Amino acid sequence: MEKEKIAIMGMGYVGLTLSVVLAKNGFEVYGIEIEKEVVENLKKGEPHFHEKRLKAILRQQLRLNNLKICESFPNEKIDIYIICVGTPLKKESKTSNIDYIRDVVLNVAGHMKRGSLIILRSTIPVGTSRSVVLHLLEKQSGLKAGKDFYFAFAPERTIEGNAILELETNPQIIGGFDERSVTLASDLFRKLTPTVINVSSLEASEMIKILDNTYRDTVFAYANEIAMICEKLNLDATELINAANTHYSRNNIPNPSPGVGGACLSKDPHILIDFAKRAGYDAKIIKESRRINEYIPIQIVSRIKAKLEEFNKNIRDAKIFIVGFAFKGEPETSDMRDSTTLLFLDELKKYASDIHGFDPVVDNEQLKHLGIKVCETMGEGYSNADVILFLNNHRYYLDLEPFEICSKMNKPAIFYDAWRMFEKELFKNIEGIHYMGVGL
Ligand SMILES: NC(=O)c1ccc[n+]([C@@H]2O[C@H](COP(=O)([O-])OP(=O)(O)OC[C@H]3O[C@@H](n4cnc5c(N)ncnc54)[C@H](O)[C@@H]3O)[C@@H](O)[C@H]2O)c1
């Protein structure tokens, strides 16, 4: 039997991981990408970001010819098109930029045939599938949805760093233009994952994607607000939250964090705030949560500055060593998009000039663009440092020896452990070191 042919537009975090998993599950996949350099590297089996198991499966599927990477559509009839291009926030208005979607939809409309299934996977404001994507597809192709072609929205809900595994285990939500569209899209995803959940409309599936991420942002903001209150009360927020959660089934309070970053969690609440407003509702908790999560990295700078002043040190002359630039450490990723470390760095640069950095996953070439002194080793960074900050939660730090680090620092010095990776008690025995964290 001939394999179904799928074209996936956008070889980013979402499109590339989905492409390799579909290729591995028996489809003939064309990965379409407009960035020449990305295309060249992918053809050689070199992904442009770190994701567990990605490189090996990419190479295997290229070799087996199940996956072909191209700059434009092949001269082949494609059965299914899956749109995975970016939908970044506009800087000033913090509203969704759907220009990439518009461009790619025009391309698809020119290539699709009767019977094609089109699936949108990018995150978009509720209503966009119908009012923008379907509208453009019908207008440009002259075909009618539900009669000549089929259309569904199937949001990506995997976690970066573990996307390959989750694509084959996570439940997949499907909303479609009509029953046939839902059935076709469900049949596709059922070949990847055991649970497919069909919802009543395109809009329902669009909204589920956004409410998922916004929920997480909101609960993280709760923990972060508790942390800021604990700082005022001289209480240790992590100790309190862990105690409150222990064997108490009604609680699942997250630990505080140095803000909330990453391309999705920092973007999706803004999308929700915007379309809720356009629909006539002012989203209060969601808006305030985002504000808290964006404020924490700024607040860390002012706490560090004030503590250095207590030590009669000027932040301008202090050697500051930042560890962890990827937006998270667990599961590990090289993605720095909207990392809270970058928000922290922007604020820090207003006061400090001797800033050093290290990340166990991000390529040093990428760090060099941040205007900091990039360290080849941890030791280079912490030797004579006045401040060391661990700003993400990579497990690499667990093997570090805090006594060794502190012995080389310029005391009195600050050891800032944003994710509480180290035992607080250890630092009580280290003279000249002030141990700090979010909510401590
Ligand atoms: N990163 C995640 O884990 C994640 C999770 C859930 C949802 N999403 C959503 O999925 C979408 C994609 O996210 P991403 O992180 O993969 O973005 P990305 O920026 O990493 O990738 C998008 C890719 O699309 C390419 N592209 C743009 N226009 C194109 C065109 N006309 N034809 C072909 N390729 C084109 C870009 O060059 C880029 O490589 C976004 O809407 C995002 O919000 C992302």
Short mmCIF file of C-alpha atoms and ligand atoms in Angstrom, two decimals:
data_model
loop_
_atom_site.label_atom_id
_atom_site.label_comp_id
_atom_site.label_asym_id
_atom_site.label_seq_id
_atom_site.Cartn_x
_atom_site.Cartn_y
_atom_site.Cartn_z
CA MET A 1 0.00 0.00 0.00
CA GLU A 2 1.29 3.46 -0.88
CA LYS A 3 2.24 5.58 2.09
CA GLU A 4 0.25 8.74 2.83
CA LYS A 5 2.23 11.87 1.95
CA ILE A 6 2.38 14.63 4.53
CA ALA A 7 3.89 18.10 4.10
CA ILE A 8 4.83 19.89 7.31
CA MET A 9 5.43 23.62 7.05
CA GLY A 10 7.98 25.09 9.49
CA MET A 11 10.93 23.01 10.74
CA GLY A 12 11.06 24.64 14.19
CA TYR A 13 10.64 22.96 17.56
CA VAL A 14 7.11 21.86 16.70
CA GLY A 15 7.37 20.99 13.01
CA LEU A 16 10.68 19.13 13.08
CA THR A 17 9.84 16.91 16.05
CA LEU A 18 6.45 16.08 14.54
CA SER A 19 8.08 15.34 11.16
CA VAL A 20 10.50 12.78 12.52
CA VAL A 21 7.81 11.08 14.61
CA LEU A 22 5.40 10.87 11.65
CA ALA A 23 8.19 9.54 9.40
CA LYS A 24 9.01 6.91 12.03
CA ASN A 25 5.33 5.90 12.15
CA GLY A 26 4.96 5.00 8.50
CA PHE A 27 4.24 8.24 6.62
CA GLU A 28 6.17 9.81 3.77
CA VAL A 29 7.01 13.22 5.17
CA TYR A 30 8.18 16.40 3.45
CA GLY A 31 9.55 18.94 5.91
CA ILE A 32 9.26 22.39 4.35
CA GLU A 33 11.35 25.26 5.72
CA ILE A 34 12.15 28.71 4.30
CA GLU A 35 15.46 29.26 6.15
CA LYS A 36 18.16 28.00 3.74
CA GLU A 37 20.74 27.34 6.44
CA VAL A 38 18.29 25.29 8.49
CA VAL A 39 17.38 23.26 5.39
CA GLU A 40 21.04 22.59 4.55
CA ASN A 41 21.87 21.47 8.09
CA LEU A 42 18.78 19.32 8.45
CA LYS A 43 19.54 17.58 5.17
CA LYS A 44 22.90 16.64 6.70
CA GLY A 45 21.14 15.35 9.81
CA GLU A 46 22.11 18.33 11.98
CA PRO A 47 19.18 19.79 13.95
CA HIS A 48 19.44 23.47 14.92
CA PHE A 49 18.27 22.89 18.51
CA HIS A 50 18.74 20.32 21.22
CA GLU A 51 15.92 17.87 21.81
CA LYS A 52 16.22 14.41 23.35
CA ARG A 53 16.55 11.64 20.64
CA LEU A 54 15.98 14.13 17.80
CA LYS A 55 19.33 13.85 16.03
CA ALA A 56 19.35 10.06 15.95
CA ILE A 57 15.78 9.72 14.65
CA LEU A 58 16.28 12.52 12.12
CA ARG A 59 19.35 10.76 10.67
CA GLN A 60 17.63 7.40 10.64
CA GLN A 61 14.50 8.70 8.86
CA LEU A 62 16.54 10.68 6.30
CA ARG A 63 18.53 7.53 5.53
CA LEU A 64 15.36 5.48 5.14
CA ASN A 65 13.99 8.18 2.82
CA ASN A 66 10.82 8.49 4.94
CA LEU A 67 11.65 12.16 5.51
CA LYS A 68 12.77 14.72 2.96
CA ILE A 69 13.69 18.27 3.89
CA CYS A 70 12.82 20.88 1.22
CA GLU A 71 12.60 24.63 0.72
CA SER A 72 9.31 24.37 -1.16
CA PHE A 73 6.58 21.84 -1.95
CA PRO A 74 7.67 18.82 -3.98
CA ASN A 75 6.11 17.95 -7.35
CA GLU A 76 4.02 15.31 -5.65
CA LYS A 77 0.38 15.11 -4.62
CA ILE A 78 0.28 15.74 -0.88
CA ASP A 79 -2.51 14.14 1.15
CA ILE A 80 -2.12 16.08 4.39
CA TYR A 81 -0.64 19.53 5.12
CA ILE A 82 0.31 20.42 8.69
CA ILE A 83 1.07 24.07 9.46
CA CYS A 84 3.65 24.57 12.24
CA VAL A 85 5.07 28.04 11.57
CA GLY A 86 5.75 30.53 14.36
CA THR A 87 3.20 32.99 15.75
CA PRO A 88 5.39 35.34 17.79
CA LEU A 89 4.04 38.22 19.87
CA LYS A 90 4.30 41.71 18.43
CA LYS A 91 6.79 43.52 20.70
CA GLU A 92 4.81 46.64 21.52
CA SER A 93 1.18 45.51 21.53
CA LYS A 94 1.85 41.97 22.84
CA THR A 95 -0.69 40.66 20.38
CA SER A 96 -0.21 37.68 18.11
CA ASN A 97 1.59 38.12 14.79
CA ILE A 98 -0.01 35.71 12.33
CA ASP A 99 1.83 36.90 9.21
CA TYR A 100 3.75 33.61 8.85
CA ILE A 101 0.45 31.75 8.98
CA ARG A 102 -1.03 33.94 6.24
CA ASP A 103 2.03 33.38 3.98
CA VAL A 104 2.08 29.66 4.44
CA VAL A 105 -1.69 29.33 3.94
CA LEU A 106 -1.40 31.08 0.57
CA ASN A 107 1.26 28.53 -0.42
CA VAL A 108 -0.90 25.62 0.70
CA ALA A 109 -3.94 27.02 -1.15
CA GLY A 110 -1.90 27.04 -4.36
CA HIS A 111 -0.77 23.43 -3.94
CA MET A 112 -3.68 21.55 -2.34
CA LYS A 113 -6.01 19.31 -4.34
CA ARG A 114 -9.54 17.97 -3.89
CA GLY A 115 -9.61 15.65 -0.87
CA SER A 116 -6.65 17.31 0.94
CA LEU A 117 -6.66 17.53 4.72
CA ILE A 118 -5.14 20.69 6.22
CA ILE A 119 -4.22 20.74 9.90
CA LEU A 120 -3.22 23.89 11.76
CA ARG A 121 -0.94 23.28 14.75
CA SER A 122 0.52 26.72 15.54
CA THR A 123 -0.86 28.57 18.57
CA ILE A 124 -3.31 31.29 17.50
CA PRO A 125 -6.02 33.54 18.95
CA VAL A 126 -9.42 31.85 19.17
CA GLY A 127 -11.33 32.33 15.91
CA THR A 128 -8.24 32.55 13.65
CA SER A 129 -8.70 29.09 12.11
CA ARG A 130 -12.12 29.99 10.78
CA SER A 131 -11.85 33.71 10.08
CA VAL A 132 -8.32 33.79 8.63
CA VAL A 133 -7.08 30.33 7.65
CA LEU A 134 -10.25 28.74 6.26
CA HIS A 135 -11.25 31.99 4.63
CA LEU A 136 -7.90 32.32 2.81
CA LEU A 137 -7.79 28.63 1.84
CA GLU A 138 -11.23 28.80 0.22
CA LYS A 139 -10.67 32.16 -1.43
CA GLN A 140 -7.26 31.30 -2.91
CA SER A 141 -7.95 27.72 -3.94
CA GLY A 142 -11.52 28.13 -5.14
CA LEU A 143 -12.31 24.91 -3.20
CA LYS A 144 -14.95 24.53 -0.47
CA ALA A 145 -14.20 23.25 3.03
CA GLY A 146 -16.22 20.15 3.95
CA LYS A 147 -16.88 19.40 0.26
CA ASP A 148 -13.56 19.68 -1.57
CA PHE A 149 -11.08 19.68 1.33
CA TYR A 150 -10.98 19.09 5.09
CA PHE A 151 -9.64 21.24 7.88
CA ALA A 152 -8.78 20.70 11.56
CA PHE A 153 -6.98 22.42 14.42
CA ALA A 154 -4.77 20.07 16.46
CA PRO A 155 -2.75 21.97 19.08
CA GLU A 156 0.80 21.00 20.00
CA ARG A 157 0.98 20.34 23.75
CA THR A 158 4.33 18.61 24.19
CA ILE A 159 7.01 19.86 26.53
CA GLU A 160 10.21 21.08 24.89
CA GLY A 161 13.04 18.69 25.70
CA ASN A 162 10.77 15.64 25.77
CA ALA A 163 8.65 16.31 22.70
CA ILE A 164 9.54 13.14 20.79
CA LEU A 165 8.36 10.88 23.59
CA GLU A 166 5.30 13.00 24.36
CA LEU A 167 4.13 13.06 20.72
CA GLU A 168 3.60 9.31 21.13
CA THR A 169 2.05 9.45 24.60
CA ASN A 170 0.21 12.76 25.13
CA PRO A 171 -3.52 12.91 24.44
CA GLN A 172 -4.15 14.81 21.19
CA ILE A 173 -6.99 17.34 21.05
CA ILE A 174 -8.80 17.70 17.69
CA GLY A 175 -11.35 20.28 16.59
CA GLY A 176 -12.53 20.28 12.99
CA PHE A 177 -14.54 22.20 10.42
CA ASP A 178 -16.96 19.26 10.15
CA GLU A 179 -17.30 15.65 11.22
CA ARG A 180 -15.27 14.30 8.29
CA SER A 181 -12.40 16.71 9.06
CA VAL A 182 -12.35 15.54 12.68
CA THR A 183 -12.39 11.88 11.63
CA LEU A 184 -9.53 12.31 9.15
CA ALA A 185 -7.35 14.27 11.61
CA SER A 186 -8.13 11.81 14.42
CA ASP A 187 -7.19 8.85 12.20
CA LEU A 188 -3.82 10.47 11.58
CA PHE A 189 -2.99 11.18 15.23
CA ARG A 190 -4.31 7.80 16.40
CA LYS A 191 -1.36 6.30 14.51
CA LEU A 192 0.95 8.23 16.85
CA THR A 193 -0.71 8.29 20.23
CA PRO A 194 -3.25 6.12 22.10
CA THR A 195 -5.59 8.93 23.17
CA VAL A 196 -7.28 11.32 20.76
CA ILE A 197 -9.90 13.69 22.19
CA ASN A 198 -12.34 15.18 19.72
CA VAL A 199 -13.92 18.46 20.75
CA SER A 200 -16.98 20.23 19.42
CA SER A 201 -15.45 22.95 17.25
CA LEU A 202 -12.33 24.55 15.85
CA GLU A 203 -12.68 27.29 18.44
CA ALA A 204 -12.85 24.78 21.33
CA SER A 205 -9.54 23.19 20.29
CA GLU A 206 -7.91 26.62 19.80
CA MET A 207 -9.00 27.66 23.29
CA ILE A 208 -7.79 24.44 24.97
CA LYS A 209 -4.22 25.12 23.81
CA ILE A 210 -4.28 28.61 25.29
CA LEU A 211 -6.02 27.75 28.54
CA ASP A 212 -3.51 24.95 29.24
CA ASN A 213 -0.49 27.21 29.19
CA THR A 214 -2.25 30.11 30.88
CA TYR A 215 -3.27 27.83 33.75
CA ARG A 216 0.36 26.93 34.33
CA ASP A 217 1.50 30.54 34.16
CA THR A 218 -1.17 31.47 36.71
CA VAL A 219 -0.29 28.80 39.28
CA PHE A 220 3.40 29.63 38.94
CA ALA A 221 2.54 33.27 39.60
CA TYR A 222 0.72 32.21 42.78
CA ALA A 223 3.88 30.50 44.05
CA ASN A 224 5.95 33.51 43.04
CA GLU A 225 3.66 35.93 44.84
CA ILE A 226 3.82 33.77 47.98
CA ALA A 227 7.61 33.86 47.57
CA MET A 228 7.71 37.67 47.51
CA ILE A 229 5.51 37.81 50.62
CA CYS A 230 7.79 35.30 52.40
CA GLU A 231 10.83 37.41 51.55
CA LYS A 232 9.20 40.32 53.43
CA LEU A 233 8.36 38.07 56.39
CA ASN A 234 11.79 36.42 56.53
CA LEU A 235 10.24 33.04 55.84
CA ASP A 236 11.53 30.40 53.44
CA ALA A 237 8.80 29.96 50.79
CA THR A 238 10.18 26.63 49.53
CA GLU A 239 10.22 25.15 53.02
CA LEU A 240 6.62 26.29 53.58
CA ILE A 241 5.30 25.06 50.22
CA ASN A 242 7.01 21.68 50.55
CA ALA A 243 5.57 21.26 54.05
CA ALA A 244 2.10 22.35 52.91
CA ASN A 245 2.15 19.83 50.02
CA THR A 246 3.45 16.86 52.00
CA HIS A 247 0.85 14.05 52.28
CA TYR A 248 -1.93 16.60 51.86
CA SER A 249 -3.83 15.57 48.77
CA ARG A 250 -5.59 18.88 48.16
CA ASN A 251 -2.31 20.76 47.59
CA ASN A 252 -0.05 20.73 44.60
CA ILE A 253 1.53 24.15 44.99
CA PRO A 254 4.51 24.64 42.65
CA ASN A 255 7.85 25.87 43.93
CA PRO A 256 8.77 29.51 43.31
CA SER A 257 10.88 30.27 40.23
CA PRO A 258 12.92 33.13 38.78
CA GLY A 259 9.89 34.16 36.70
CA VAL A 260 8.26 32.14 33.94
CA GLY A 261 9.84 32.07 30.47
CA GLY A 262 9.93 30.11 27.24
CA ALA A 263 8.26 30.91 23.95
CA CYS A 264 4.90 29.39 24.93
CA LEU A 265 4.19 30.11 28.60
CA SER A 266 5.20 33.73 28.27
CA LYS A 267 3.23 34.24 25.05
CA ASP A 268 -0.05 32.36 25.35
CA PRO A 269 -1.47 34.31 28.35
CA HIS A 270 -0.94 37.54 26.37
CA ILE A 271 -2.84 36.04 23.43
CA LEU A 272 -5.68 35.12 25.80
CA ILE A 273 -5.70 38.56 27.46
CA ASP A 274 -5.94 40.18 24.03
CA PHE A 275 -8.76 38.12 22.51
CA ALA A 276 -10.69 38.12 25.81
CA LYS A 277 -10.51 41.92 25.71
CA ARG A 278 -11.71 42.00 22.11
CA ALA A 279 -14.57 39.73 23.16
CA GLY A 280 -15.46 42.22 25.94
CA TYR A 281 -13.78 40.65 29.00
CA ASP A 282 -10.91 42.09 31.03
CA ALA A 283 -8.89 39.07 32.23
CA LYS A 284 -7.64 40.13 35.66
CA ILE A 285 -5.95 37.13 37.32
CA ILE A 286 -4.26 36.16 34.07
CA LYS A 287 -2.96 39.67 33.45
CA GLU A 288 -1.63 40.07 36.99
CA SER A 289 -0.02 36.61 36.89
CA ARG A 290 1.92 37.52 33.78
CA ARG A 291 2.99 40.78 35.40
CA ILE A 292 4.28 38.91 38.48
CA ASN A 293 6.13 36.33 36.40
CA GLU A 294 7.78 39.02 34.27
CA TYR A 295 8.64 41.08 37.35
CA ILE A 296 10.54 38.38 39.32
CA PRO A 297 13.79 38.56 37.25
CA ILE A 298 13.80 42.36 37.67
CA GLN A 299 13.22 41.98 41.39
CA ILE A 300 16.16 39.57 41.69
CA VAL A 301 18.46 42.30 40.35
CA SER A 302 17.28 44.79 42.97
CA ARG A 303 17.71 42.24 45.79
CA ILE A 304 21.26 41.43 44.63
CA LYS A 305 22.09 45.11 44.32
CA ALA A 306 20.79 45.85 47.83
CA LYS A 307 22.66 42.89 49.37
CA LEU A 308 25.93 43.95 47.73
CA GLU A 309 25.43 47.45 49.15
CA GLU A 310 25.05 45.89 52.62
CA PHE A 311 28.48 44.35 52.00
CA ASN A 312 29.80 47.80 51.00
CA LYS A 313 30.25 46.53 47.46
CA ASN A 314 29.17 48.43 44.38
CA ILE A 315 27.35 46.33 41.79
CA ARG A 316 29.19 48.30 39.06
CA ASP A 317 32.56 46.81 40.16
CA ALA A 318 31.25 43.38 41.14
CA LYS A 319 32.07 40.24 39.16
CA ILE A 320 28.74 38.56 38.52
CA PHE A 321 28.58 35.01 37.22
CA ILE A 322 25.29 33.79 35.71
CA VAL A 323 24.72 30.07 35.21
CA GLY A 324 21.76 28.85 33.11
CA PHE A 325 20.56 30.77 30.05
CA ALA A 326 18.22 28.25 28.42
CA PHE A 327 14.66 29.04 29.50
CA LYS A 328 14.63 25.86 31.59
CA GLY A 329 17.01 23.14 32.66
CA GLU A 330 14.59 20.23 33.04
CA PRO A 331 13.87 18.69 30.59
CA GLU A 332 17.00 20.19 29.12
CA THR A 333 16.82 22.44 26.09
CA SER A 334 19.05 24.87 24.24
CA ASP A 335 16.11 27.23 23.68
CA MET A 336 16.71 30.74 25.04
CA ARG A 337 13.55 32.29 23.57
CA ASP A 338 11.93 34.45 26.25
CA SER A 339 14.21 32.98 28.89
CA THR A 340 13.82 34.85 32.19
CA THR A 341 17.63 34.87 32.40
CA LEU A 342 17.55 37.27 29.45
CA LEU A 343 15.06 39.55 31.26
CA PHE A 344 17.35 39.40 34.29
CA LEU A 345 20.39 40.19 32.13
CA ASP A 346 18.73 43.20 30.48
CA GLU A 347 17.97 44.65 33.90
CA LEU A 348 21.39 43.75 35.34
CA LYS A 349 23.22 45.49 32.50
CA LYS A 350 21.74 48.82 33.67
CA TYR A 351 23.95 48.57 36.78
CA ALA A 352 26.69 45.97 36.32
CA SER A 353 29.53 45.78 33.83
CA ASP A 354 31.54 42.69 34.74
CA ILE A 355 29.08 39.94 33.76
CA HIS A 356 30.16 36.36 33.02
CA GLY A 357 28.04 33.46 31.86
CA PHE A 358 27.88 29.70 31.41
CA ASP A 359 25.23 27.25 30.26
CA PRO A 360 25.61 23.46 30.19
CA VAL A 361 23.50 23.08 27.01
CA VAL A 362 23.41 26.34 25.02
CA ASP A 363 26.16 26.72 22.45
CA ASN A 364 28.85 29.27 23.48
CA GLU A 365 28.54 30.94 20.06
CA GLN A 366 24.95 31.83 20.94
CA LEU A 367 25.94 33.13 24.39
CA LYS A 368 28.54 35.42 22.80
CA HIS A 369 25.74 37.46 21.22
CA LEU A 370 24.46 38.41 24.68
CA GLY A 371 27.27 40.88 25.39
CA ILE A 372 28.70 38.94 28.35
CA LYS A 373 32.02 37.22 28.98
CA VAL A 374 31.37 33.60 28.07
CA CYS A 375 33.16 31.06 30.29
CA GLU A 376 34.49 27.80 28.87
CA THR A 377 34.40 26.27 32.35
CA MET A 378 32.43 26.90 35.54
CA GLY A 379 35.70 27.58 37.39
CA GLU A 380 36.51 30.55 35.13
CA GLY A 381 33.20 32.07 36.15
CA TYR A 382 33.13 31.57 39.90
CA SER A 383 36.82 32.37 40.62
CA ASN A 384 36.83 35.79 42.34
CA ALA A 385 33.12 36.27 41.68
CA ASP A 386 31.15 38.50 44.05
CA VAL A 387 27.89 36.91 42.98
CA ILE A 388 27.01 33.55 41.45
CA LEU A 389 23.45 32.98 40.26
CA PHE A 390 21.93 29.68 39.15
CA LEU A 391 18.97 30.81 37.06
CA ASN A 392 17.63 27.58 35.61
CA ASN A 393 17.23 24.08 36.99
CA HIS A 394 19.63 21.94 34.96
CA ARG A 395 20.63 18.72 36.76
CA TYR A 396 24.28 19.36 35.84
CA TYR A 397 24.45 21.69 38.86
CA LEU A 398 23.66 18.82 41.22
CA ASP A 399 27.15 17.42 40.65
CA LEU A 400 28.84 20.69 41.55
CA GLU A 401 30.61 21.10 44.84
CA PRO A 402 29.33 24.24 46.62
CA PHE A 403 32.28 24.31 49.09
CA GLU A 404 34.72 24.37 46.18
CA ILE A 405 32.77 27.13 44.42
CA CYS A 406 32.45 29.27 47.55
CA SER A 407 36.13 28.83 48.47
CA LYS A 408 37.11 30.60 45.23
CA MET A 409 34.64 33.49 45.50
CA ASN A 410 35.46 37.05 46.54
CA LYS A 411 33.91 37.16 50.03
CA PRO A 412 31.58 38.45 51.29
CA ALA A 413 29.74 37.00 48.32
CA ILE A 414 26.26 35.97 47.24
CA PHE A 415 25.26 32.46 46.18
CA TYR A 416 21.85 32.88 44.50
CA ASP A 417 20.09 29.56 43.95
CA ALA A 418 16.88 30.48 42.12
CA TRP A 419 15.58 26.89 41.85
CA ARG A 420 16.86 25.73 45.27
CA MET A 421 19.06 23.05 43.74
CA PHE A 422 21.46 23.05 46.71
CA GLU A 423 20.90 22.26 50.41
CA LYS A 424 20.37 25.52 52.31
CA GLU A 425 21.92 23.98 55.44
CA LEU A 426 25.30 23.56 53.72
CA PHE A 427 25.80 27.28 53.46
CA LYS A 428 25.42 27.89 57.19
CA ASN A 429 28.95 26.49 57.58
CA ILE A 430 30.53 28.58 54.86
CA GLU A 431 31.83 31.86 56.13
CA GLY A 432 31.37 34.97 54.02
CA ILE A 433 28.71 33.45 51.77
CA HIS A 434 25.16 34.74 51.76
CA TYR A 435 22.78 32.11 50.37
CA MET A 436 19.66 33.47 48.62
CA GLY A 437 16.84 32.26 46.40
CA VAL A 438 13.37 33.23 45.23
CA GLY A 439 11.29 33.41 48.41
CA LEU A 440 14.33 33.26 50.67
N1 LIG B 1 8.03 25.36 20.93
C1 LIG B 1 7.08 24.65 21.50
O1 LIG B 1 7.36 23.77 22.32
C2 LIG B 1 5.62 24.87 21.16
C3 LIG B 1 4.68 24.13 21.87
C4 LIG B 1 3.33 24.28 21.56
C5 LIG B 1 2.94 25.17 20.55
N2 LIG B 1 3.89 25.91 19.89
C6 LIG B 1 3.41 26.79 18.83
O2 LIG B 1 3.74 26.19 17.58
C7 LIG B 1 4.14 27.20 16.63
C8 LIG B 1 5.55 26.93 16.14
O3 LIG B 1 6.42 27.07 17.23
P1 LIG B 1 7.97 26.73 17.13
O4 LIG B 1 8.52 26.84 18.50
O5 LIG B 1 8.17 25.45 16.38
O6 LIG B 1 8.46 27.95 16.20
P2 LIG B 1 9.87 28.16 15.48
O7 LIG B 1 10.02 29.60 15.30
O8 LIG B 1 10.90 27.32 16.17
O9 LIG B 1 9.65 27.46 14.04
C9 LIG B 1 8.91 27.99 13.01
C10 LIG B 1 9.64 27.69 11.70
O10 LIG B 1 8.77 27.99 10.61
C11 LIG B 1 9.58 28.50 9.56
N3 LIG B 1 8.71 29.17 8.60
C12 LIG B 1 8.17 30.41 8.66
N4 LIG B 1 7.42 30.66 7.58
C13 LIG B 1 7.48 29.55 6.81
C14 LIG B 1 6.91 29.20 5.55
N5 LIG B 1 6.13 30.05 4.88
N6 LIG B 1 7.16 27.98 5.05
C15 LIG B 1 7.94 27.10 5.73
N7 LIG B 1 8.53 27.39 6.92
C16 LIG B 1 8.29 28.60 7.45
C17 LIG B 1 10.57 29.38 10.28
O11 LIG B 1 11.70 29.67 9.49
C18 LIG B 1 10.89 28.53 11.52
O12 LIG B 1 12.00 27.69 11.29
C19 LIG B 1 3.95 28.52 17.35
O13 LIG B 1 2.67 29.00 17.08
C20 LIG B 1 4.08 28.15 18.80
O14 LIG B 1 3.40 29.05 19.64
C21 LIG B 1 5.20 25.76 20.19
#
